[in-house]
Short mmCIF file of C-alpha atoms in Angstrom, two decimals:
data_model
loop_
_atom_site.label_atom_id
_atom_site.label_comp_id
_atom_site.label_asym_id
_atom_site.label_seq_id
_atom_site.Cartn_x
_atom_site.Cartn_y
_atom_site.Cartn_z
CA MET L 1 7.40 -76.11 -35.61
CA GLU L 2 5.06 -75.36 -38.51
CA THR L 3 6.32 -74.20 -41.91
CA TRP L 4 4.59 -71.33 -43.72
CA ARG L 5 5.22 -69.61 -47.03
CA LEU L 6 6.31 -65.97 -46.88
CA LEU L 7 5.54 -63.89 -49.98
CA ARG L 8 6.97 -60.38 -50.31
CA THR L 9 5.33 -58.76 -53.31
CA PHE L 10 6.20 -55.09 -53.04
CA ASP L 11 5.05 -52.31 -55.38
CA GLY L 12 2.17 -54.17 -57.01
CA PRO L 13 -0.68 -52.38 -58.83
CA ALA L 14 -4.06 -52.33 -57.10
CA GLY L 15 -5.99 -54.80 -59.23
CA TRP L 16 -3.13 -57.29 -59.28
CA ASN L 17 -2.77 -57.07 -55.50
CA MET L 18 -6.43 -58.00 -55.04
CA GLY L 19 -6.21 -60.72 -57.68
CA LEU L 20 -3.30 -62.35 -55.88
CA ASP L 21 -5.12 -62.22 -52.54
CA GLU L 22 -8.06 -63.93 -54.23
CA ALA L 23 -5.71 -66.59 -55.60
CA LEU L 24 -4.38 -67.25 -52.09
CA LEU L 25 -7.95 -67.68 -50.85
CA LEU L 26 -9.26 -69.84 -53.69
CA LEU L 27 -6.18 -71.85 -54.71
CA PRO L 28 -5.16 -73.60 -51.47
CA ALA L 29 -1.43 -74.12 -51.03
CA GLU L 30 0.13 -76.98 -49.12
CA ARG L 31 1.14 -74.60 -46.33
CA PRO L 32 -0.34 -71.45 -44.79
CA THR L 33 0.81 -68.22 -46.43
CA LEU L 34 1.78 -64.84 -45.00
CA ARG L 35 1.94 -62.22 -47.73
CA LEU L 36 3.51 -58.79 -47.10
CA TYR L 37 3.08 -56.15 -49.79
CA THR L 38 2.85 -52.53 -50.86
CA TRP L 39 0.97 -50.68 -53.58
CA ASP L 40 2.42 -48.79 -56.54
CA PRO L 41 0.84 -46.51 -57.45
CA PRO L 42 -1.20 -45.82 -54.28
CA ALA L 43 -4.90 -46.69 -54.44
CA LEU L 44 -8.10 -46.66 -52.41
CA SER L 45 -9.75 -49.97 -51.54
CA LEU L 46 -13.41 -50.26 -50.60
CA GLY L 47 -14.58 -52.90 -48.16
CA TYR L 48 -16.52 -55.72 -49.81
CA PHE L 49 -19.84 -54.67 -48.29
CA GLN L 50 -19.45 -50.89 -48.53
CA ARG L 51 -21.71 -48.74 -50.67
CA ALA L 52 -19.66 -46.65 -53.07
CA ALA L 53 -21.89 -43.65 -52.34
CA ASP L 54 -20.88 -43.80 -48.67
CA VAL L 55 -17.19 -43.11 -49.44
CA PRO L 56 -16.76 -39.50 -50.61
CA ALA L 57 -13.03 -40.05 -51.19
CA LEU L 58 -13.85 -42.43 -54.04
CA ALA L 59 -14.74 -39.47 -56.26
CA ARG L 60 -11.34 -37.87 -55.64
CA VAL L 61 -8.86 -40.72 -55.96
CA PRO L 62 -7.32 -41.65 -59.33
CA ARG L 63 -7.35 -45.40 -58.58
CA ALA L 64 -9.63 -47.68 -56.59
CA VAL L 65 -10.49 -51.34 -56.07
CA ARG L 66 -13.01 -53.28 -54.03
CA ARG L 67 -11.54 -55.81 -51.60
CA LEU L 68 -12.65 -59.35 -50.87
CA THR L 69 -12.75 -58.50 -47.16
CA GLY L 70 -15.14 -56.23 -45.29
CA GLY L 71 -14.52 -53.09 -43.28
CA GLY L 72 -14.04 -49.49 -44.31
CA ALA L 73 -12.15 -47.88 -47.16
CA ILE L 74 -8.34 -47.66 -46.97
CA HIS L 75 -5.94 -45.44 -48.86
CA HIS L 76 -3.01 -47.76 -49.52
CA ALA L 77 -0.01 -45.44 -49.29
CA GLU L 78 2.66 -45.07 -46.60
CA GLU L 79 1.87 -48.51 -45.20
CA LEU L 80 2.60 -52.21 -45.22
CA THR L 81 -0.30 -54.47 -46.17
CA PHE L 82 -0.53 -58.07 -44.98
CA SER L 83 -2.68 -61.02 -45.91
CA ILE L 84 -2.84 -64.45 -44.31
CA ALA L 85 -4.37 -67.39 -46.16
CA LEU L 86 -4.93 -70.77 -44.51
CA PRO L 87 -7.55 -73.46 -43.78
CA ALA L 88 -10.45 -72.35 -41.58
CA ASP L 89 -9.61 -75.04 -39.01
CA HIS L 90 -6.06 -73.82 -38.45
CA PRO L 91 -5.29 -73.54 -34.70
CA LEU L 92 -4.33 -69.86 -35.05
CA TYR L 93 -7.95 -69.18 -36.02
CA ALA L 94 -9.61 -71.63 -33.63
CA GLY L 95 -12.48 -70.51 -31.42
CA PRO L 96 -14.50 -67.30 -31.70
CA VAL L 97 -13.65 -65.02 -34.63
CA ARG L 98 -12.92 -62.23 -32.16
CA GLU L 99 -10.13 -64.29 -30.61
CA SER L 100 -8.42 -64.79 -33.97
CA TYR L 101 -8.28 -61.02 -34.49
CA LEU L 102 -6.76 -60.58 -31.03
CA ARG L 103 -4.08 -63.20 -31.73
CA ILE L 104 -3.01 -61.64 -35.02
CA HIS L 105 -3.10 -58.10 -33.66
CA ALA L 106 -1.06 -59.16 -30.62
CA THR L 107 1.57 -60.52 -33.00
CA ILE L 108 1.64 -57.23 -34.91
CA ALA L 109 1.94 -55.34 -31.62
CA ARG L 110 4.95 -57.53 -30.77
CA ALA L 111 6.56 -56.50 -34.06
CA LEU L 112 5.87 -52.82 -33.41
CA GLU L 113 7.55 -53.08 -30.00
CA GLY L 114 10.80 -53.45 -31.92
CA LEU L 115 10.28 -49.92 -33.24
CA GLY L 116 9.31 -48.43 -29.89
CA VAL L 117 5.64 -48.18 -30.91
CA PRO L 118 3.30 -48.90 -27.94
CA ALA L 119 0.41 -50.45 -29.88
CA SER L 120 -2.50 -52.00 -27.99
CA PRO L 121 -6.17 -52.90 -28.66
CA ARG L 122 -8.47 -49.90 -28.47
CA GLY L 123 -10.88 -51.48 -26.01
CA ASP L 124 -13.67 -49.15 -24.88
CA ARG L 125 -11.80 -45.86 -25.18
CA PRO L 126 -12.86 -43.29 -27.78
CA LEU L 127 -10.26 -42.09 -30.30
CA ALA L 128 -9.54 -38.57 -31.51
CA SER L 129 -9.35 -39.96 -35.06
CA ASP L 130 -12.90 -41.40 -35.19
CA ARG L 131 -15.00 -39.75 -37.90
CA PRO L 132 -17.20 -42.61 -39.18
CA SER L 133 -19.28 -40.52 -41.57
CA GLY L 134 -16.60 -40.66 -44.29
CA GLY L 135 -16.51 -44.44 -44.66
CA MET L 136 -12.75 -44.65 -44.06
CA CYS L 137 -11.40 -47.61 -42.08
CA PHE L 138 -8.92 -45.57 -40.05
CA GLU L 139 -11.57 -43.05 -39.01
CA ASP L 140 -13.94 -45.73 -37.65
CA SER L 141 -12.35 -47.87 -34.96
CA CYS L 142 -13.55 -50.93 -33.06
CA GLU L 143 -12.37 -52.44 -29.79
CA LEU L 144 -10.00 -54.90 -31.52
CA ASP L 145 -8.07 -52.37 -33.62
CA LEU L 146 -4.49 -51.54 -32.67
CA VAL L 147 -4.00 -47.93 -31.60
CA TRP L 148 -1.30 -45.65 -30.24
CA GLY L 149 -1.27 -41.94 -29.57
CA ASP L 150 -5.10 -41.87 -29.45
CA ARG L 151 -5.34 -42.89 -33.11
CA LYS L 152 -5.85 -46.11 -35.05
CA GLY L 153 -2.75 -47.53 -36.75
CA VAL L 154 -3.74 -51.10 -37.67
CA GLY L 155 -7.03 -52.37 -39.05
CA SER L 156 -7.92 -55.72 -40.55
CA ALA L 157 -10.81 -57.84 -41.81
CA GLN L 158 -11.43 -61.48 -42.74
CA ARG L 159 -13.16 -63.39 -45.50
CA ARG L 160 -14.19 -66.97 -44.75
CA THR L 161 -15.40 -69.19 -47.59
CA GLY L 162 -15.03 -72.76 -48.80
CA GLY L 163 -13.19 -73.88 -45.69
CA ARG L 164 -10.56 -71.16 -46.15
CA ILE L 165 -9.73 -67.83 -44.49
CA LEU L 166 -8.21 -64.70 -45.96
CA HIS L 167 -7.19 -62.19 -43.29
CA HIS L 168 -6.22 -58.83 -44.79
CA GLY L 169 -4.94 -55.76 -42.99
CA SER L 170 -3.10 -52.46 -43.20
CA ILE L 171 -0.31 -51.21 -40.92
CA LYS L 172 0.22 -47.47 -41.30
CA LEU L 173 3.71 -46.02 -41.46
CA SER L 174 2.46 -42.43 -41.70
CA PRO L 175 -0.60 -40.44 -42.82
CA SER L 176 -1.38 -40.11 -46.52
CA GLU L 177 -3.50 -37.79 -48.63
CA PHE L 178 -6.76 -39.64 -47.93
CA ASP L 179 -5.87 -41.26 -44.59
CA THR L 180 -4.91 -38.16 -42.64
CA GLN L 181 -6.03 -39.23 -39.14
CA VAL L 182 -3.97 -42.41 -38.73
CA ALA L 183 -1.49 -43.28 -36.01
CA SER L 184 2.01 -42.99 -37.41
CA ILE L 185 4.83 -45.48 -36.91
CA ARG L 186 7.26 -42.90 -38.25
CA SER L 187 6.26 -40.42 -35.55
CA ARG L 188 7.89 -42.87 -33.11
CA ALA L 189 10.51 -44.40 -35.42
CA PRO L 190 11.40 -41.92 -38.19
CA GLY L 191 12.60 -43.41 -41.44
CA THR L 192 11.00 -46.85 -40.91
CA THR L 193 10.60 -48.60 -44.26
CA PRO L 194 8.09 -51.27 -45.31
CA GLU L 195 11.00 -53.69 -45.66
CA GLN L 196 12.08 -53.13 -42.05
CA LEU L 197 8.54 -53.59 -40.79
CA ALA L 198 8.19 -56.77 -42.86
CA ASP L 199 11.31 -58.21 -41.20
CA LEU L 200 9.92 -57.44 -37.74
CA LEU L 201 6.59 -59.05 -38.59
CA ARG L 202 8.33 -62.20 -39.74
CA LEU L 203 10.27 -62.40 -36.48
CA ALA L 204 7.14 -61.79 -34.41
CA PHE L 205 5.20 -64.58 -36.12
CA GLU L 206 8.15 -66.93 -35.68
CA LYS L 207 8.52 -66.20 -31.96
CA GLU L 208 4.85 -65.95 -31.04
CA HIS L 209 3.59 -68.99 -32.96
CA GLY L 210 6.57 -71.25 -33.58
CA ILE L 211 6.44 -70.72 -37.34
CA GLU L 212 9.33 -71.35 -39.71
CA PHE L 213 9.03 -69.37 -42.93
CA THR L 214 10.28 -70.26 -46.38
CA GLU L 215 10.50 -67.13 -48.49
CA GLU L 216 9.07 -67.82 -51.94
CA SER L 217 7.50 -66.18 -54.98
CA PRO L 218 3.86 -66.75 -55.93
CA GLY L 219 3.36 -69.91 -57.99
CA PRO L 220 2.54 -69.87 -61.72
CA GLU L 221 -1.15 -70.61 -61.15
CA GLU L 222 -1.39 -67.86 -58.55
CA LEU L 223 0.32 -65.35 -60.84
CA SER L 224 -1.92 -66.30 -63.75
CA HIS L 225 -5.01 -65.88 -61.57
CA ALA L 226 -3.82 -62.48 -60.35
CA GLU L 227 -3.21 -61.21 -63.89
CA GLU L 228 -6.52 -62.54 -65.18
CA ARG L 229 -8.58 -61.15 -62.32
CA ALA L 230 -6.89 -57.76 -61.90
CA PRO L 231 -9.28 -55.93 -64.29
CA HIS L 232 -12.29 -57.26 -62.36
CA PHE L 233 -11.25 -55.61 -59.09
CA THR L 234 -10.73 -52.21 -60.72
CA SER L 235 -13.82 -52.34 -62.94
CA ASP L 236 -16.52 -49.74 -62.41
CA ALA L 237 -19.11 -52.52 -62.32
CA PHE L 238 -17.42 -54.16 -59.32
CA LEU L 239 -16.54 -50.89 -57.59
CA ARG L 240 -20.13 -49.69 -57.78
CA ARG L 241 -21.86 -53.02 -57.31
CA ARG L 242 -23.33 -51.65 -54.05
#
């Protein structure tokens, strides 16, 4: 059985959340890390490679950051966000990149089963929620995304650099002001909280992959990095770098 760190960092501000994810990617820990978190106040995140001009919602939101990972823009409200940080040669990420997405999404689907949510990969089917012209992640699905009720409810992206992987994703509890087309966990399991979903995710990773978690807080170096780098991720220069 492998031991991982579990970090629950709920209600973090946008820049700090991205700074801590960067710390997990760049400051390798002795063990793999699963981080589960929420955003307070809510914010929009752009994918690393997105052009700001391609996301009309950016002009309407009060807060925004640019992520380290690719993909479309996400409004981080009414959701649980996850990030996984580990060495690039970890067995969970062995083989084609596509297979690593399928493994992680299958684990999330296992967690959602506990809420009566029938999540499965989209495959080749079209979704009623697809509207790719707006640049929003949950309106532009791919075959690997988890869907239920003809809408996308889980999307994720990876960053691979320096022999490390950061896998970041969003699991939607219900629609929000700027993510109106998402699949809703609460439509199947009313009242579900981020804390309840976090517990189910922990159990799913333990059962699916033989992981034993030790629940910890971020280390001093990680916290210092997050505080120092937070302004960078919210800066206009970084937001509009593309």
